[in-house]
CSV table of C-alpha atoms in Angstrom, one decimal:
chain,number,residue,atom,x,y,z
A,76,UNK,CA,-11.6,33.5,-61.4
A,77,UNK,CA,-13.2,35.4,-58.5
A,78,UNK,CA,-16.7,35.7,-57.4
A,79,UNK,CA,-17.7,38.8,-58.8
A,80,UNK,CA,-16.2,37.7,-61.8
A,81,UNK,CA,-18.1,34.8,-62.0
A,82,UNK,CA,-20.9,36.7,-61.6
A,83,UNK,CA,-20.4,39.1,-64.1
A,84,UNK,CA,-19.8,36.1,-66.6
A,85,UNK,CA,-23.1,34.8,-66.1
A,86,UNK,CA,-25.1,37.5,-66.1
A,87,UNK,CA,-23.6,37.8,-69.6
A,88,UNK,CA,-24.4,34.7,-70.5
A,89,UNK,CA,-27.8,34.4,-69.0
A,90,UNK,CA,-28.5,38.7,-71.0
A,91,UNK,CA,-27.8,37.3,-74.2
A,92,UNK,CA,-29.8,34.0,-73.9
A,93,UNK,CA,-32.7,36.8,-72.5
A,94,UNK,CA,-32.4,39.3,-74.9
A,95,UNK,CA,-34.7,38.6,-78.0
A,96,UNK,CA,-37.3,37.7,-75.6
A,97,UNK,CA,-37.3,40.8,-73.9
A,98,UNK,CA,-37.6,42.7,-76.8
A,99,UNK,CA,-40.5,40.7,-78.2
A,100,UNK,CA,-42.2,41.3,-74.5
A,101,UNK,CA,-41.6,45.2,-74.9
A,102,UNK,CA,-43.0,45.4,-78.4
A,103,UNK,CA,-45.8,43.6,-77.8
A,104,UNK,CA,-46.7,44.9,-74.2
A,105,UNK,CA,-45.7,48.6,-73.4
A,106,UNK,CA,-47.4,50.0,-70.5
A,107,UNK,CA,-48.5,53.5,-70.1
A,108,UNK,CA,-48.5,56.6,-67.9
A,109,UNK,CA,-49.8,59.3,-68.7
A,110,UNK,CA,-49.3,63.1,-67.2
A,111,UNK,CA,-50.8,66.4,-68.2
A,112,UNK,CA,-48.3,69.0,-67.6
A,113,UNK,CA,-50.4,72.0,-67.8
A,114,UNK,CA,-52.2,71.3,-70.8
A,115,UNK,CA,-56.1,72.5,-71.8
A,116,UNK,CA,-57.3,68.5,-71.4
A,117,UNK,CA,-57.8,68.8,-75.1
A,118,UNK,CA,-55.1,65.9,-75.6
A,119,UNK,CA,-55.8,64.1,-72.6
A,120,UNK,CA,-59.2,63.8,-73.7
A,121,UNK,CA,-57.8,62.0,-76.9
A,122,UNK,CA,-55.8,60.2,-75.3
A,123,UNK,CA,-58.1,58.9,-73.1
A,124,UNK,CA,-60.7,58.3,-75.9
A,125,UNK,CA,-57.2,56.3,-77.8
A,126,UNK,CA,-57.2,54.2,-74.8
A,127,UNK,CA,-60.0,53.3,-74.0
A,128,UNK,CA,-61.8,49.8,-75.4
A,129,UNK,CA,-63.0,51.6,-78.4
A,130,UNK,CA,-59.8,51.9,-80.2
A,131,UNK,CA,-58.6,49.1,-78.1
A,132,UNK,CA,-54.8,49.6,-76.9
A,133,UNK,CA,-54.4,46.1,-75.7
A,134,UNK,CA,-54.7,44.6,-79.1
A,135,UNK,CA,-51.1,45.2,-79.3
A,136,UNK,CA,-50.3,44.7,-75.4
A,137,UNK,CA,-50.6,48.2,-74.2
A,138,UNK,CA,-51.8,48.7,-70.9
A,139,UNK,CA,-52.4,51.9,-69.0
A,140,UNK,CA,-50.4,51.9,-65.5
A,141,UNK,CA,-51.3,54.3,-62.4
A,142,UNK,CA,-47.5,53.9,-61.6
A,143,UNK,CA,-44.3,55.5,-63.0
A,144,UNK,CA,-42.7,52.5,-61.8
A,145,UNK,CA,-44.5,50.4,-63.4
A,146,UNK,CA,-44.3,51.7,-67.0
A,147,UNK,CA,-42.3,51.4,-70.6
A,148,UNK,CA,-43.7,54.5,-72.0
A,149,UNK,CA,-44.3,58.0,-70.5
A,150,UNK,CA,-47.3,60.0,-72.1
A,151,UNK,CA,-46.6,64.0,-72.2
A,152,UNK,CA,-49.2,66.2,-73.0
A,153,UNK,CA,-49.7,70.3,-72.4
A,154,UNK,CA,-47.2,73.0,-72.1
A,155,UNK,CA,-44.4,72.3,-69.6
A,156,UNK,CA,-45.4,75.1,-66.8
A,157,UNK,CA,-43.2,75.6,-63.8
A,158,UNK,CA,-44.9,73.7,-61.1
A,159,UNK,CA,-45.1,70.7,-63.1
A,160,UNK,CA,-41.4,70.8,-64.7
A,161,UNK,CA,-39.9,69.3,-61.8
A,162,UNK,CA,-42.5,66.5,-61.2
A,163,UNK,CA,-42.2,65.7,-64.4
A,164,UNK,CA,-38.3,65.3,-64.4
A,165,UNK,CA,-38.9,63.3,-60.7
A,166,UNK,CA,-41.6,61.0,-63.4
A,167,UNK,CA,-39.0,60.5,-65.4
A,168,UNK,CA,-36.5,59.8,-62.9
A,169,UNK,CA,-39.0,56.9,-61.5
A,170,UNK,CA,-39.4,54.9,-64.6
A,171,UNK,CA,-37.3,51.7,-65.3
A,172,UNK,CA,-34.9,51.4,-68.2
A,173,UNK,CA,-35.2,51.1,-71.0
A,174,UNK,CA,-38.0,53.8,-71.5
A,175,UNK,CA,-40.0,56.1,-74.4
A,176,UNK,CA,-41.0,59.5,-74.1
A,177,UNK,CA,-44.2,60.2,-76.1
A,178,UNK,CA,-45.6,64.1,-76.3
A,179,UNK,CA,-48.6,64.4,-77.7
A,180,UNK,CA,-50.1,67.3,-78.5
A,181,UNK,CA,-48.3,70.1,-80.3
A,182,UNK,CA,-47.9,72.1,-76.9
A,183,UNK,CA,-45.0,69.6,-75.2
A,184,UNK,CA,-43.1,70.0,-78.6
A,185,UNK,CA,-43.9,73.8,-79.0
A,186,UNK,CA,-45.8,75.6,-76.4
A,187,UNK,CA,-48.2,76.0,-78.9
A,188,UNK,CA,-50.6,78.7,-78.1
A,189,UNK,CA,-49.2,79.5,-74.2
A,190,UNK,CA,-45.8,80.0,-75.5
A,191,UNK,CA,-44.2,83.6,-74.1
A,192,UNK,CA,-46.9,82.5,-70.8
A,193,UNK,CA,-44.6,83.7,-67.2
A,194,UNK,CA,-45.7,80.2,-66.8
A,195,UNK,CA,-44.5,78.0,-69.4
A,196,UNK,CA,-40.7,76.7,-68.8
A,197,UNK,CA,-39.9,75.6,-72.5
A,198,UNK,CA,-40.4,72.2,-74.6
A,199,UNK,CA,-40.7,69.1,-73.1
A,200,UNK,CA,-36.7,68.1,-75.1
A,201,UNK,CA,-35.0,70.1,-73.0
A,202,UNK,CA,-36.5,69.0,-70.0
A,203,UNK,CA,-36.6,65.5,-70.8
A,204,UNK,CA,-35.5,63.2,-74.2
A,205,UNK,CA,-38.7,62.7,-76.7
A,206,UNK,CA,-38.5,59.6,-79.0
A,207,UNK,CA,-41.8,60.3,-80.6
A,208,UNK,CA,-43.8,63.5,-81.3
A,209,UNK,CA,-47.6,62.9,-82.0
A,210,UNK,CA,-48.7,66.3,-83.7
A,211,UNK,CA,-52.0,67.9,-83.6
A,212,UNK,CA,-53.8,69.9,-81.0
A,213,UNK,CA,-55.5,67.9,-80.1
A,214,UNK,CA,-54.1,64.7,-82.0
A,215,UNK,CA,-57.0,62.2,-83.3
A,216,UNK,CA,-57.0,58.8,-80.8
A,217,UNK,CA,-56.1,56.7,-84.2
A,218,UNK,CA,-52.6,59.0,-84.3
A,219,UNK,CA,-52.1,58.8,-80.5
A,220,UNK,CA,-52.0,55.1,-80.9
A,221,UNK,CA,-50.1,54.7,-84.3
A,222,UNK,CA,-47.5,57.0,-81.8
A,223,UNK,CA,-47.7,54.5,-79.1
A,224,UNK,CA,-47.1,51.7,-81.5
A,225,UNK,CA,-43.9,53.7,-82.6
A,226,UNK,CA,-42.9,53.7,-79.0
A,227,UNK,CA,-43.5,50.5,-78.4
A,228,UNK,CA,-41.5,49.4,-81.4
A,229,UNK,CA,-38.2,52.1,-80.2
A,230,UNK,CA,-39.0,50.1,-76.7
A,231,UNK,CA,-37.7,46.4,-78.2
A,232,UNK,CA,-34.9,48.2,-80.0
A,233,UNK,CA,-33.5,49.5,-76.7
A,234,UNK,CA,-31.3,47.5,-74.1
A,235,UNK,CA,-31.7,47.6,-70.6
């Protein structure tokens, strides 16, 4: 058996041995980032509010992250306009696998009220894939996090 064969081997090995704790450490501590993509800070308010010590985020792990690099779960609210549509994608791009895409707000799944706007691009699915819509405009912080706990429970379903 060569090297890299060898190699490969082990890090099979050493995956599966890994595995189930990995998910438990990615359902019970997602970390955030958050962007606002163009919205009316309606949702970003709420989201702010859901993450804050009030509503208290970290009872189930969740902590927010001032790093794309850094996080489990991207946080999408406003309309996708086109100066942030490529930032966004470049966000994306940044984050480790395996990752969740929560948009929150009806204008990332819609465009809501600034659909047919020169400036608006189109929903935030064909930009980017969603696993969880939180509806609402603006959502209630108490839906914002029973999304995030939703993402946080795709999160330990996924594999690296």
């Amino acid at each position: 058996m060569d090297r890299a064969a060898a190699l490969s081997q082990n890090r099979r090995i050493i995956m599966s041995i890994l595995s189930p704790l990995l998910r438990a450490a990615r359902r019970k501590s997602p970390w955030f980032y958050t962007v606002n993509a163009g919205s009316c800070n309606g949702c970003d308010i709420e989201v702010g509010a859901g993450l804050c010590p009030r509503y208290d985020p970290e009872q189930f792990g969740g902590l927010r992250q001032g790093s794309p690099k850094h996080a489990d779960i991207l946080i999408v609210t406003g309309p996708i306009t086109l100066r942030t549509k490529q930032a966004l994608v470049d966000i994306y791009a940044q984050m480790p696998s395996p990752k969740v895409v929560v948009a929150v707000g009806s204008c990332p799944a819609t465009g809501n009220v600034f659909t047919g706007s020169p400036s608006v691009c189109a929903p935030l699915e064909s930009l980017i894939p969603v696993d969880v819509y939180v509806p609402g405009c603006p959502p209630r912080p108490q839906d914002i996090l029973r999304g995030l706990k939703q993402a946080a429970q795709l999160l330990a379903e996924k594999e690296a």
